[in-house]
XYZ file of C-alpha atoms in Angstrom:
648
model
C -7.972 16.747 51.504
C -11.235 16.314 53.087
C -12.710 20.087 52.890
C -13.595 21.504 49.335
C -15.257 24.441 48.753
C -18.116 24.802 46.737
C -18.145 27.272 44.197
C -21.150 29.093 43.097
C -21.753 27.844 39.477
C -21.133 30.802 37.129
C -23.444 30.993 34.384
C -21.060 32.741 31.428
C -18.895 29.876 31.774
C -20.544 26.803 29.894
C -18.263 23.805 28.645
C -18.647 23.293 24.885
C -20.057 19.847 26.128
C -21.699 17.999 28.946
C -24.465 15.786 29.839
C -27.340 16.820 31.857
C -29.359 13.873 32.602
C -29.011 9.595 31.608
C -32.014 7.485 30.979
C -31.394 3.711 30.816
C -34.744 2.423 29.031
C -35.838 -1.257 28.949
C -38.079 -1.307 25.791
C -39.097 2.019 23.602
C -42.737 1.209 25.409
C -41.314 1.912 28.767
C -43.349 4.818 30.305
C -40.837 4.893 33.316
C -37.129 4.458 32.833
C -35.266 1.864 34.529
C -33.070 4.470 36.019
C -32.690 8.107 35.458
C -28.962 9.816 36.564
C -28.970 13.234 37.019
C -25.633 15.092 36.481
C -24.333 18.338 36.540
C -21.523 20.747 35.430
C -18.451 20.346 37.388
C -17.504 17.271 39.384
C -19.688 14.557 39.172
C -19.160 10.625 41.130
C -20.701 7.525 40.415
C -19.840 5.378 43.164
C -20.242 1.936 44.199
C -18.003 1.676 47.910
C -17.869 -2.168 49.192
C -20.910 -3.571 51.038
C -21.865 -7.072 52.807
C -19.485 -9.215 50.988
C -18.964 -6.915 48.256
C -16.019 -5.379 46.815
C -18.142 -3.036 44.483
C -17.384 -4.039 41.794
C -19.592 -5.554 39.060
C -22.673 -3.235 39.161
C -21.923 -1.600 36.323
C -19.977 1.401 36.787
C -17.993 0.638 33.521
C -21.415 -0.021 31.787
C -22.715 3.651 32.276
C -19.123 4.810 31.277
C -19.862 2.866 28.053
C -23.479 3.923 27.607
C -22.305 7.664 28.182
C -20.022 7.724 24.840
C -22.541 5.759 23.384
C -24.928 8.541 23.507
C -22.020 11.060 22.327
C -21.722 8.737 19.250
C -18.650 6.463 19.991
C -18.679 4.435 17.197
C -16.811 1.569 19.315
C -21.134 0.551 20.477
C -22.028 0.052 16.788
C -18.408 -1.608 15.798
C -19.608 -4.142 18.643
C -18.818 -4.434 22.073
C -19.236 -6.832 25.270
C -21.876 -4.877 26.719
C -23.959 -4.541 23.898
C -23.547 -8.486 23.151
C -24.922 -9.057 26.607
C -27.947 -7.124 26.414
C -28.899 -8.060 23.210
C -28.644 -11.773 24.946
C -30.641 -10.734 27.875
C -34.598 -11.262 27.399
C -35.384 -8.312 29.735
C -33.225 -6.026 28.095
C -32.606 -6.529 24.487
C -35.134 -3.928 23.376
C -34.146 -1.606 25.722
C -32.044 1.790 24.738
C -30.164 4.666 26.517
C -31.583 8.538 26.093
C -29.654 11.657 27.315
C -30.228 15.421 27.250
C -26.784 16.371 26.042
C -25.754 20.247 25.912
C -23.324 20.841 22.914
C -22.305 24.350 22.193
C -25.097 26.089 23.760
C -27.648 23.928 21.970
C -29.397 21.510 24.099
C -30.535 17.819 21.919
C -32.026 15.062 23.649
C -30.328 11.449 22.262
C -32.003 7.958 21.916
C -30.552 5.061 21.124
C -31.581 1.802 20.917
C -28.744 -0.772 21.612
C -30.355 -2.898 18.554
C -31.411 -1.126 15.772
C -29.166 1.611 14.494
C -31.383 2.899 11.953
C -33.903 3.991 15.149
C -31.086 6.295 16.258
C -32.561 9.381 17.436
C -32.158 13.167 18.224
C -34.522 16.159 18.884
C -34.237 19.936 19.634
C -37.263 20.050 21.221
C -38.738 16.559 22.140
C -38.094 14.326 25.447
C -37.008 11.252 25.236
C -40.733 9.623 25.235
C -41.631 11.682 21.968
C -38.735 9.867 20.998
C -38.849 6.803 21.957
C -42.873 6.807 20.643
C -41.033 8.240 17.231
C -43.656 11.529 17.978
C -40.986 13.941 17.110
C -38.881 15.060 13.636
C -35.702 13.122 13.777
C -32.895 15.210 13.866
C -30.219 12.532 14.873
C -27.938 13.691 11.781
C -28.306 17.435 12.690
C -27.497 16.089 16.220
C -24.253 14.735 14.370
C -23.054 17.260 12.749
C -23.436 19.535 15.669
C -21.140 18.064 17.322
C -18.418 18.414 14.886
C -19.375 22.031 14.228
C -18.828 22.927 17.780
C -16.390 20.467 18.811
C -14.148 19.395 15.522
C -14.474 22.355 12.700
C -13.526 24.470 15.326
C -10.009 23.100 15.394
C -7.922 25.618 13.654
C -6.331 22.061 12.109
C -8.685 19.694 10.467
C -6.265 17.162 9.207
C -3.442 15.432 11.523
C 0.137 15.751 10.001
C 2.449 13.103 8.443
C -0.892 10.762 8.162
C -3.222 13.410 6.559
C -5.936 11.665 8.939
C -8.920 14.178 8.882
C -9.902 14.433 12.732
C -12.673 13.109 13.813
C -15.155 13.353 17.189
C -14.705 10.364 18.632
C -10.816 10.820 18.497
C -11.051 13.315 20.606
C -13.920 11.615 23.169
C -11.542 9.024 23.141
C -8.532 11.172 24.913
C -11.796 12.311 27.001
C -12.834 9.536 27.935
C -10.218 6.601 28.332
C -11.650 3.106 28.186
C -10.771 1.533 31.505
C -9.081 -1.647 29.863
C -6.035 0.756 28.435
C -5.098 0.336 31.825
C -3.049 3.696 31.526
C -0.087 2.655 30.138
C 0.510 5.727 28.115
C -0.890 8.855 28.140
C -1.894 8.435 24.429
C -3.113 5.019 25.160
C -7.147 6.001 25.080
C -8.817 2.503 24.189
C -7.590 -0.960 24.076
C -8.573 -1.865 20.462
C -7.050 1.648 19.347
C -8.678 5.105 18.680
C -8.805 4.838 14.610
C -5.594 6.768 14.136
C -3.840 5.329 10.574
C -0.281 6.813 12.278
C -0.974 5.775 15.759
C 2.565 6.344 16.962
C 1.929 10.158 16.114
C -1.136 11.050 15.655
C -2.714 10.704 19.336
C -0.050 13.578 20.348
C -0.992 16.022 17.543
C -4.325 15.494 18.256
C -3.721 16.991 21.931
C -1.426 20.040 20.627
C -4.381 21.034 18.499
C -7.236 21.167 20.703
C -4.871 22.499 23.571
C -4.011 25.951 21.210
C -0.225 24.105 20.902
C -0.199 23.558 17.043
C -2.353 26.807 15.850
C -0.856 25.842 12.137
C 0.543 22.415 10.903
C 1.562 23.448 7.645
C 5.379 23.694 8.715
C 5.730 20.258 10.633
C 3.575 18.636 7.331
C 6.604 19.893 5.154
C 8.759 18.774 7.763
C 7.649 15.128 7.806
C 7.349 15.091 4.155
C 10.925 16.487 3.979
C 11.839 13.564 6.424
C 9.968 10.908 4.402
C 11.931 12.471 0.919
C 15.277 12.058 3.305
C 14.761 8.366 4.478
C 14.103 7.535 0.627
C 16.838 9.417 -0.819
C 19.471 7.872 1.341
C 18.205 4.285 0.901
C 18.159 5.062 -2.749
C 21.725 6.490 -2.957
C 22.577 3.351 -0.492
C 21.245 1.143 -3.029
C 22.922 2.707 -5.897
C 26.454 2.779 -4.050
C 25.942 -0.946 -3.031
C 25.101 -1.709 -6.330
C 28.514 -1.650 -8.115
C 29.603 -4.360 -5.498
C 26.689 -6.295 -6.319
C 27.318 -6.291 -9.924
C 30.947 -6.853 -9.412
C 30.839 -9.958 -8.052
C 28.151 -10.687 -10.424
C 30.452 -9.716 -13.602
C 33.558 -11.422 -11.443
C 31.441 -14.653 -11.546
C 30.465 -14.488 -15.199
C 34.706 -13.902 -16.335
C 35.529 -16.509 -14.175
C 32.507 -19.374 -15.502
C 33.280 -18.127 -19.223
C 37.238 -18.549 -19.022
C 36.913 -21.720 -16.315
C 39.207 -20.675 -14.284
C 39.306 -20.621 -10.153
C 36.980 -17.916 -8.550
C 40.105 -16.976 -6.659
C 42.378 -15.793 -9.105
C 42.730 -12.117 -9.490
C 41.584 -9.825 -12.127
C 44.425 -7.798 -12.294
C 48.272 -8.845 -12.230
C 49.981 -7.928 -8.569
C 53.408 -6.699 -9.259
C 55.798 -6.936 -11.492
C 56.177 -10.504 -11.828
C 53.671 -12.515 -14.245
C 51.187 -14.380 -12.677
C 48.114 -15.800 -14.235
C 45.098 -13.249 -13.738
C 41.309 -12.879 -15.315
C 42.549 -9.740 -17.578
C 45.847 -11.939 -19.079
C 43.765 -14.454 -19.598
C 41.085 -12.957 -21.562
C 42.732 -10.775 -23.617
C 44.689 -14.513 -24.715
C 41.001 -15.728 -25.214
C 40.162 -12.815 -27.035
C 42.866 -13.329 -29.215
C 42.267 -16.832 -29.863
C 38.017 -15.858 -30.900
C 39.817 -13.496 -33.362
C 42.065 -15.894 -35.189
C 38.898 -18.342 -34.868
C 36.869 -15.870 -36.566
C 39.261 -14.799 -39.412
C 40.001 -18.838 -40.236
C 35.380 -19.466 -40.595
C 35.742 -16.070 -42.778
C 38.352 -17.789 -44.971
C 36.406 -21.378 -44.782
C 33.395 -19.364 -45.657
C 34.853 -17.884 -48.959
C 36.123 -21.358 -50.124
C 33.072 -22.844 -50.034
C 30.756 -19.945 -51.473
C 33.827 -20.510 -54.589
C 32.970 -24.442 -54.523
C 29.372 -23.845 -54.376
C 29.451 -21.433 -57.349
C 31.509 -23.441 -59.659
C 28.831 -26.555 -58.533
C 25.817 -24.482 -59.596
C 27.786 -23.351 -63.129
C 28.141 -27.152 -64.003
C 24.707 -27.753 -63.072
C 22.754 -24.838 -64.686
C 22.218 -26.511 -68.548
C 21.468 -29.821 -66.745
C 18.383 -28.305 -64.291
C 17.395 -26.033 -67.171
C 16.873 -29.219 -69.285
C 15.290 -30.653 -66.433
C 12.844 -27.844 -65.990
C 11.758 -28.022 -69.367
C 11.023 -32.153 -69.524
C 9.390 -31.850 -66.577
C 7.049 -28.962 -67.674
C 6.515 -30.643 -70.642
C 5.738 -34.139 -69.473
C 3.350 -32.067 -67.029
C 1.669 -30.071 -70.078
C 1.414 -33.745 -71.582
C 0.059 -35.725 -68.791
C -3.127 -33.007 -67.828
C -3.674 -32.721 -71.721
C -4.054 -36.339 -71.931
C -6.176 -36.263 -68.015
C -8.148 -33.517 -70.090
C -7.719 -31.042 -67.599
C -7.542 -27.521 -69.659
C -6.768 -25.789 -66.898
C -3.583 -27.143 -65.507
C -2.320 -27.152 -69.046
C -2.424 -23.393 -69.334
C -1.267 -22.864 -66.020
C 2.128 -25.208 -67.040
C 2.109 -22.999 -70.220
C 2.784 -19.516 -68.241
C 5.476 -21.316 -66.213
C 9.031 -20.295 -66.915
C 10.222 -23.440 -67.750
C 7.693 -24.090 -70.619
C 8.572 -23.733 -73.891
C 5.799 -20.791 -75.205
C 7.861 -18.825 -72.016
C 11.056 -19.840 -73.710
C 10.597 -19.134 -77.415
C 12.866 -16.067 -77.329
C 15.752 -18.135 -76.362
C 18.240 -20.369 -78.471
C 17.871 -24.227 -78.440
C 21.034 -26.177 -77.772
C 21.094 -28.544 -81.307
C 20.930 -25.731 -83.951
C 21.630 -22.707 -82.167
C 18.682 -20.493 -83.371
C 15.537 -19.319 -81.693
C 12.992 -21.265 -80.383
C 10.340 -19.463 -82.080
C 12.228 -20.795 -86.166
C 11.719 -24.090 -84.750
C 9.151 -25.843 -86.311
C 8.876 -28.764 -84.176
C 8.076 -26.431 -81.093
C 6.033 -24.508 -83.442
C 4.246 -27.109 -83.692
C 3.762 -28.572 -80.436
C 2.651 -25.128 -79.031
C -0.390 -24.736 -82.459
C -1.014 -27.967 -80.851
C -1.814 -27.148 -77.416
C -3.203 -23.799 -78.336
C -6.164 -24.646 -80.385
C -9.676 -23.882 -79.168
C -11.658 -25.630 -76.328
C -13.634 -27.979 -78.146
C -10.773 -29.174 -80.829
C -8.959 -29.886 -77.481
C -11.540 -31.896 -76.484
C -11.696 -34.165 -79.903
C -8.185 -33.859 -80.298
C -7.682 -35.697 -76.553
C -9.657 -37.972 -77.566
C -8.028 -38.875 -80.469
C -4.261 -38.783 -79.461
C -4.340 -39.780 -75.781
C -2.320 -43.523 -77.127
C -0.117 -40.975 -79.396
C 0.463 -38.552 -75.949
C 1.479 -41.695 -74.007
C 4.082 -43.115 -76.681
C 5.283 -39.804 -76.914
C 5.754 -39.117 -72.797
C 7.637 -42.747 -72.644
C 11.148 -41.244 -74.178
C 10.724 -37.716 -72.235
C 10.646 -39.745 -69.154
C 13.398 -41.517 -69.595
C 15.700 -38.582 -70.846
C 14.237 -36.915 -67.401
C 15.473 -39.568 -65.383
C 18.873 -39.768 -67.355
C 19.197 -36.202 -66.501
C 18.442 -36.237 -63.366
C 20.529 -39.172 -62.762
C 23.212 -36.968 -63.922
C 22.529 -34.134 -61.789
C 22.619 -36.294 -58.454
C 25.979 -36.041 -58.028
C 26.057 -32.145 -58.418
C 23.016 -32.054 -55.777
C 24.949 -34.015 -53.285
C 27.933 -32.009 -53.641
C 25.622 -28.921 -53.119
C 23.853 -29.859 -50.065
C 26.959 -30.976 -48.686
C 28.650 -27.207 -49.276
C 25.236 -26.081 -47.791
C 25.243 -27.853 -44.472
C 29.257 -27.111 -43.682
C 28.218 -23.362 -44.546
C 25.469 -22.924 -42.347
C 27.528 -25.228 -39.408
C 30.275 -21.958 -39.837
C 27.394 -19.394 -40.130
C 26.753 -20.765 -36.380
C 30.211 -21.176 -35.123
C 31.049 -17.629 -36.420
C 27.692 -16.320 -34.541
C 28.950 -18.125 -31.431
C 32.485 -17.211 -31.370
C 31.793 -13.639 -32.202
C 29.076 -13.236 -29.143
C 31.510 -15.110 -27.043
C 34.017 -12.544 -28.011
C 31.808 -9.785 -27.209
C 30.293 -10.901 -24.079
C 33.957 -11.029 -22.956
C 34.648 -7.668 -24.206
C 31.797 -6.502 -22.143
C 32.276 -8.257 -18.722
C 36.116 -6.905 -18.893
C 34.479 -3.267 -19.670
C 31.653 -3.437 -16.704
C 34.195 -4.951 -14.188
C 36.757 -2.011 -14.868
C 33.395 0.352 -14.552
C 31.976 -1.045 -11.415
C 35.347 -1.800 -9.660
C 35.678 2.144 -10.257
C 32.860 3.437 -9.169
C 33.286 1.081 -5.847
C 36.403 1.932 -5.112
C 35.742 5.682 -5.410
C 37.677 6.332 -8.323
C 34.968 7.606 -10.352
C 31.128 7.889 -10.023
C 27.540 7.469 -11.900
C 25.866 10.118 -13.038
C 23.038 8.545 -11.194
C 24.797 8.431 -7.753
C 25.478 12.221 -8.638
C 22.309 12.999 -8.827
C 20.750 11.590 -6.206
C 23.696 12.938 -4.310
C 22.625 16.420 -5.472
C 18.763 16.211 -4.477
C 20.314 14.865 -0.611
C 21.908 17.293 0.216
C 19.085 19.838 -1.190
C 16.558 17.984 0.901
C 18.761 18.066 3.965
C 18.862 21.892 3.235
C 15.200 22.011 3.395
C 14.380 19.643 6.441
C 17.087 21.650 8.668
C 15.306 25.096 7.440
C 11.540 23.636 8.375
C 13.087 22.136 11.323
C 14.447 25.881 12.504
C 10.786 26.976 11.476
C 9.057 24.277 13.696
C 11.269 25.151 16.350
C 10.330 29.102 16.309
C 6.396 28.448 15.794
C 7.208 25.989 18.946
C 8.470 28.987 21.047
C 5.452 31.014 19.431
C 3.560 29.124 21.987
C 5.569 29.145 24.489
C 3.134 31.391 26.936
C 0.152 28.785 26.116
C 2.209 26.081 27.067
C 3.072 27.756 30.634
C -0.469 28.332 31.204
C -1.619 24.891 30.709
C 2.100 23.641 32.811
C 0.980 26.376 35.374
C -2.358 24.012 35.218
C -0.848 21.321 35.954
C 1.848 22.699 38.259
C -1.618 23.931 40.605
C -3.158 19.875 40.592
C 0.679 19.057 41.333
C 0.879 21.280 44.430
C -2.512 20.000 45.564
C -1.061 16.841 45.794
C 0.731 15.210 48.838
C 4.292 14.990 48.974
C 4.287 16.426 44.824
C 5.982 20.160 44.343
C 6.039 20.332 40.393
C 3.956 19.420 37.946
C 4.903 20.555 34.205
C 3.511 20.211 30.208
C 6.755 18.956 28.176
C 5.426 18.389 24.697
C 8.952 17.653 22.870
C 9.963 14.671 21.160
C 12.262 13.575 24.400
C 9.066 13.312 26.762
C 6.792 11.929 23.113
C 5.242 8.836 26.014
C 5.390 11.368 28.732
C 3.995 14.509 28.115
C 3.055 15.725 31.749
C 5.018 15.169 34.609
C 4.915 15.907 38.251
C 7.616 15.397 41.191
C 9.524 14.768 43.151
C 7.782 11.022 44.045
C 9.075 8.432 41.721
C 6.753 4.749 41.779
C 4.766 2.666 39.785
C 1.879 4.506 40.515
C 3.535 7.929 39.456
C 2.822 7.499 35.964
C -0.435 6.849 36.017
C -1.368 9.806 38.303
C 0.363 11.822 36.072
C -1.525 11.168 33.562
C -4.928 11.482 35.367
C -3.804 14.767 36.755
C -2.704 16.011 32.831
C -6.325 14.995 31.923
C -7.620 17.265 34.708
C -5.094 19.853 33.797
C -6.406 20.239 30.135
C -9.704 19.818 31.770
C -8.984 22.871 33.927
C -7.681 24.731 30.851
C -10.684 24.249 28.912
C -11.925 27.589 29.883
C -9.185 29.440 28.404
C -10.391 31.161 24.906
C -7.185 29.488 22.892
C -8.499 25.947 24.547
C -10.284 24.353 21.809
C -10.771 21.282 25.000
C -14.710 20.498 24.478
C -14.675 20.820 28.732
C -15.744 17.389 29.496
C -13.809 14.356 30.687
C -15.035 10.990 31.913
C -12.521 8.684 34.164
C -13.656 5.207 34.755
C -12.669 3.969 38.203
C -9.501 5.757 38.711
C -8.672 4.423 42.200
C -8.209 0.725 41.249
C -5.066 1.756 39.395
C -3.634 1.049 42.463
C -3.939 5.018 43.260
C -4.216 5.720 47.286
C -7.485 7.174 48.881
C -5.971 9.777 50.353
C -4.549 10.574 46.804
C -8.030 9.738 44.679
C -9.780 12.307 47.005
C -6.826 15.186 46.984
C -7.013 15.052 43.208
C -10.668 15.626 43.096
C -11.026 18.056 45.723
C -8.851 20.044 43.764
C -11.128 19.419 41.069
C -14.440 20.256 43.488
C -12.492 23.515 44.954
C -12.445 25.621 41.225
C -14.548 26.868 39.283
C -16.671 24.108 38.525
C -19.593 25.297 35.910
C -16.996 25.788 33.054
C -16.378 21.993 32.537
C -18.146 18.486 33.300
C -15.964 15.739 35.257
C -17.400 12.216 35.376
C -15.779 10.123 37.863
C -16.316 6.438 39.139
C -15.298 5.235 42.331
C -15.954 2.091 44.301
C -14.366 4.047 47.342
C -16.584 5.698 49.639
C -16.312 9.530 49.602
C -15.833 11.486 52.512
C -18.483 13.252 53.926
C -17.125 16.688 51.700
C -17.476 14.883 48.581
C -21.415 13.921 49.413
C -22.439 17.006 47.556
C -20.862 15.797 44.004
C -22.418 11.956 43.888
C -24.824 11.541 41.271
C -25.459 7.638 41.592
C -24.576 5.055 44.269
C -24.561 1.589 42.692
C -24.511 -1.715 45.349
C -24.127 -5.167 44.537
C -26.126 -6.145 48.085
C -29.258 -6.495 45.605
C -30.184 -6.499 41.525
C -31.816 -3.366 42.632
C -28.687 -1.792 43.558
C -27.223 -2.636 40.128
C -27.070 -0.041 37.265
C -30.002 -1.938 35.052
C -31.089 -3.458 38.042
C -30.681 -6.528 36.848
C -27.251 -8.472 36.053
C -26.613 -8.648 32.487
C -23.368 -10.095 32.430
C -19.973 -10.014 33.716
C -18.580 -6.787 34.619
C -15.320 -6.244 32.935
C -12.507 -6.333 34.922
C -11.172 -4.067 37.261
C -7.960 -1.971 36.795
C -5.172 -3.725 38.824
């Protein structure tokens, strides 16, 4: 298609964004630009077409591609990219910046920014791009930025993506409108090599289209729905979890009976028939049995030695008690002689002593303590005041050591006597306490038995279907109330699908027109289901490897085309870096923009580079004609760096 008609530009019909004019600066002292690219509503070509030796590539068409989101605030420039590594390595141009007039939503801002310094970002209302380069205007870079999302994003009538709760953003949607040329169209959702920021990029690049096209006017529905699907996926691995777990702990129980009996991990747990044949149940119900008898034969032991023990302690009681009272009374003696006051009353309020035992009967005469008057005695002794204590230690320390010499030795005969009786105690003591343990042991043994046998029979149950958990029932319960609910949403989703069924036919009857202009195509269609997720506009009948990717060019142009419907929320621009080397034909490139070039142009902005020469129809539409014959010929006029590489 070498004839297009050119359409008188209507003035009602504005896109919500385009660029008027590019500056490329070399310094913010520049009085002159290094190159200034006018461009205009409609279609728009940047071409390069091979010279002397020249293939026209490398001169930078990608570069003003780049530049050009820059401007609309792609934040892939300040996240770091080639480009802006090679200028800031290049002594000409590392000061230098990029300016645009940029119309968004009827408002007209000129842009400047440097490629170094972020903070010098820059937008005016009213100033050129000198003013604001010479920082001789108000900065209104941030009113510049929220303009755009007023006019381009808030206008959405869905701010937030479903499943991921994303909010959407700007450049998410100048990515889609403006692919970066090393996605190498693979997909139609593909939109920049490194990704578009999506945090569910399997989904959200395709409910990003359906809103701005007018195809998802309300996500409420398919957010329930995908939260219904997410409550689905975890109830059923849940309830799989819980039905695999009675295997699990099974085998685990299985191996516990079969370590605490020691018998063979093969035998069964039940018997098989009629016949007898050794199985885990016989078995431990025989052990079981056996802790009983165990545990009955300790109780017995037990009693038999508490009897011993008791008739040991009788026997010894008048000997200890005899014992107790020497040895308090050798003690009273000894600090009384030491002259420590103190320690004497202290053995004085002890039990053993005899003021604490006055109201009891001696052995030798039967009668109290208190009618004896040797104890009477001793005890006036002790009990006179501080300073007769004093004198009277001094003068009866020899008569308190003559008297300690026969109280020792009765002590020791006592004791001597009693260590027998202590032997025999300690002795009932330790075989008590070794029963106290085996009786702990047995009986845990006997109940850890007790309570493998009761969880096998529970879990083999529940396994084999013959009962259930309340868990399990549950979970079962909340399933199939969830399933309810996803099949009613998913009825719902399908209805407010159909609710846009007439958008959808205008934007495949946009499509189905760029088909037709096509040669050899007869269809073209918009198929936005889950069954064509990766393929969302299709054209035929030709079937090759190109195919896809003019597909997806010509769905680009089809929602470009749309954009001037009122339930189009498309901002009316689209950019399309060198679209031929994807191994497209000329005669195809040129069809596809004629059909472009032939409507009504002023209601949208098409970028387009080429490094194939236009025909003589398309002369009207170039903006730029790069050349590598010269560094003149080159975008900054100057080579700054390899040119990335070419689709292929």
């Amino acid at each position: 298609m070498n004839d297009v008609s050119i359409f008188a530009p209507n003035p009602v019909l504005r896109p919500r964004l385009w660029v008027e004019t590019l500056w490329l600066l070399d310094s913010l002292t520049a009085t002159q630009p290094l190159r200034e690219i006018p461009l205009q509503r409609g279609l728009n070509l940047i071409v390069s077409p091979p010279g002397m030796g020249s293939s026209g590539h490398g001169v930078g068409k990608t570069a003003f591609c780049q530049l050009l989101r820059f401007v609309l605030d792609d934040p892939l420039w300040s996240d770091g990219s080639t480009l802006r590594d090679e200028l800031l390595r290049s002594r000409e141009l590392k000061e230098g910046a990029v300016a645009a007039r940029v119309h968004v939503g009827g408002e007209t801002w000129t842009v400047l920014k440097p490629w170094l310094h972020q903070k010098q970002y820059r937008a005016s209302r009213t100033a050129d791009w000198r003013q604001l380069a010479a920082n001789n205007a108000e900065n209104e870079f941030a009113a510049y930025q929220a303009a755009m999302r007023r006019h381009l994003v808030e206008i959405l009538p869905v701010q937030k993506l479903p499943g991921s709760e994303q909010s959407i953003e700007w450049h998410q949607i100048l990515a889609w409108c403006s692919r970066d040329q090393n996605a190498r169209y693979h997909s139609y959702y593909q939109w920049r090599a490194d990704g578009s920021g999506f945090s569910w990029p399997a989904k959200s690049p395709a409910a990003l289209m359906q809103i701005v096209l007018g195809l998802l006017p309300d996500s409420t529905t398919l957010r329930e729905l995908d939260g219904t699907a997410k409550t689905l996926e975890k109830h059923k691995a849940d309830l799989q979890a819980l039905r695999e777990e009675p295997a699990r702990l099974l085998k685990h129980v299985r191996r516990q009976l079969t370590r605490h009996l020691n018998v063979s991990s093969q035998m069964p747990f039940r018997q098989n028939g009629l016949l007898e044949h050794p199985n885990l149940i016989g078995i431990a119900k025989q052990r079981h049995q056996a802790y009983q008898q165990e545990l009955v034969a300790i109780d017995a032991e037990r009693q038999e030695l508490a009897a011993q023990r008791q008739a040991w302690m009788e026997k010894r009681a008048p000997l200890k008690a005899g014992i107790d009272l020497l040895t308090n009374r050798i003690g009273q003696d000894e600090a009384f002689a030491a002259g420590d006051m103190q320690e004497v009353e202290r053995l004085q309020k002890e039990a053993s002593s005899l003021q604490q035992l006055l109201p009891t009967r001696c052995d030798a005469g039967s009668r109290l303590l208190r009618d004896c008057s040797h104890v009477m005695e001793r005890i006036e002794q002790t009990q006179i005041d501080r300073r007769q204590r004093i004198t009277q230690h001094q003068r009866s320390k020899e008569t308190l050591e003559s008297e300690l010499l026969p109280l020792r030795r009765r002590l020791a005969e006592l004791e001597a006597e009693t260590a027998p009786m202590n032997e025999q105690l300690t002795s009932i003591d330790q075989q008590d306490a070794a029963l106290t343990t085996r009786h702990a042991q047995s009986l845990s043994a006997d109940q850890l038995l007790s309570d493998a046998i009761k969880d096998y029979e529970l879990y083999e149950d529940i396994a084999t279907g013959k009962s259930t958990s309340p868990e399990i029932d549950k979970l079962e319960r909340q399933l199939e109330s969830a399933q309810r609910r996803h099949g009613q949403l998913h009825i719902k989703v399908v209805k407010e699908h159909d609710a846009v069924a007439g958008r959808r036919q205008v934007i495949s009857a946009a499509m189905h027109a760029v088909a037709k202009s096509l040669p050899s195509f007869h269809w073209g269609v918009l198929s936005d289901d889950d069954k064509h997720r990766n393929r969302p506009f299709q054209m035929g009948p030709m079937h090759s490897t190109t195919f896809k990717v003019l597909e997806i060019l010509a769905g680009d142009i089809a929602c470009l085309m749309d954009s001037t419907s009122p339930d189009s929320f498309h901002p009316g621009f689209l950019l399309h870096d060198s679209p031929r080397e994807a191994e497209m034909s000329e005669s195809m490139l040129w069809a596809l923009l004629g059909h472009v070039g032939s409507g009504e142009s002023n209601a949208f902005q098409y970028i387009v580079t080429t490094s194939t020469e236009p025909a003589e129809a398309f002369k009207p539409f170039e903006r730029l004609r790069l050349s590598s014959d010269s560094e003149d010929g080159l975008l900054l006029r100057r080579r700054v760096g390899a040119e990335q590489t070419p689709l292929a």
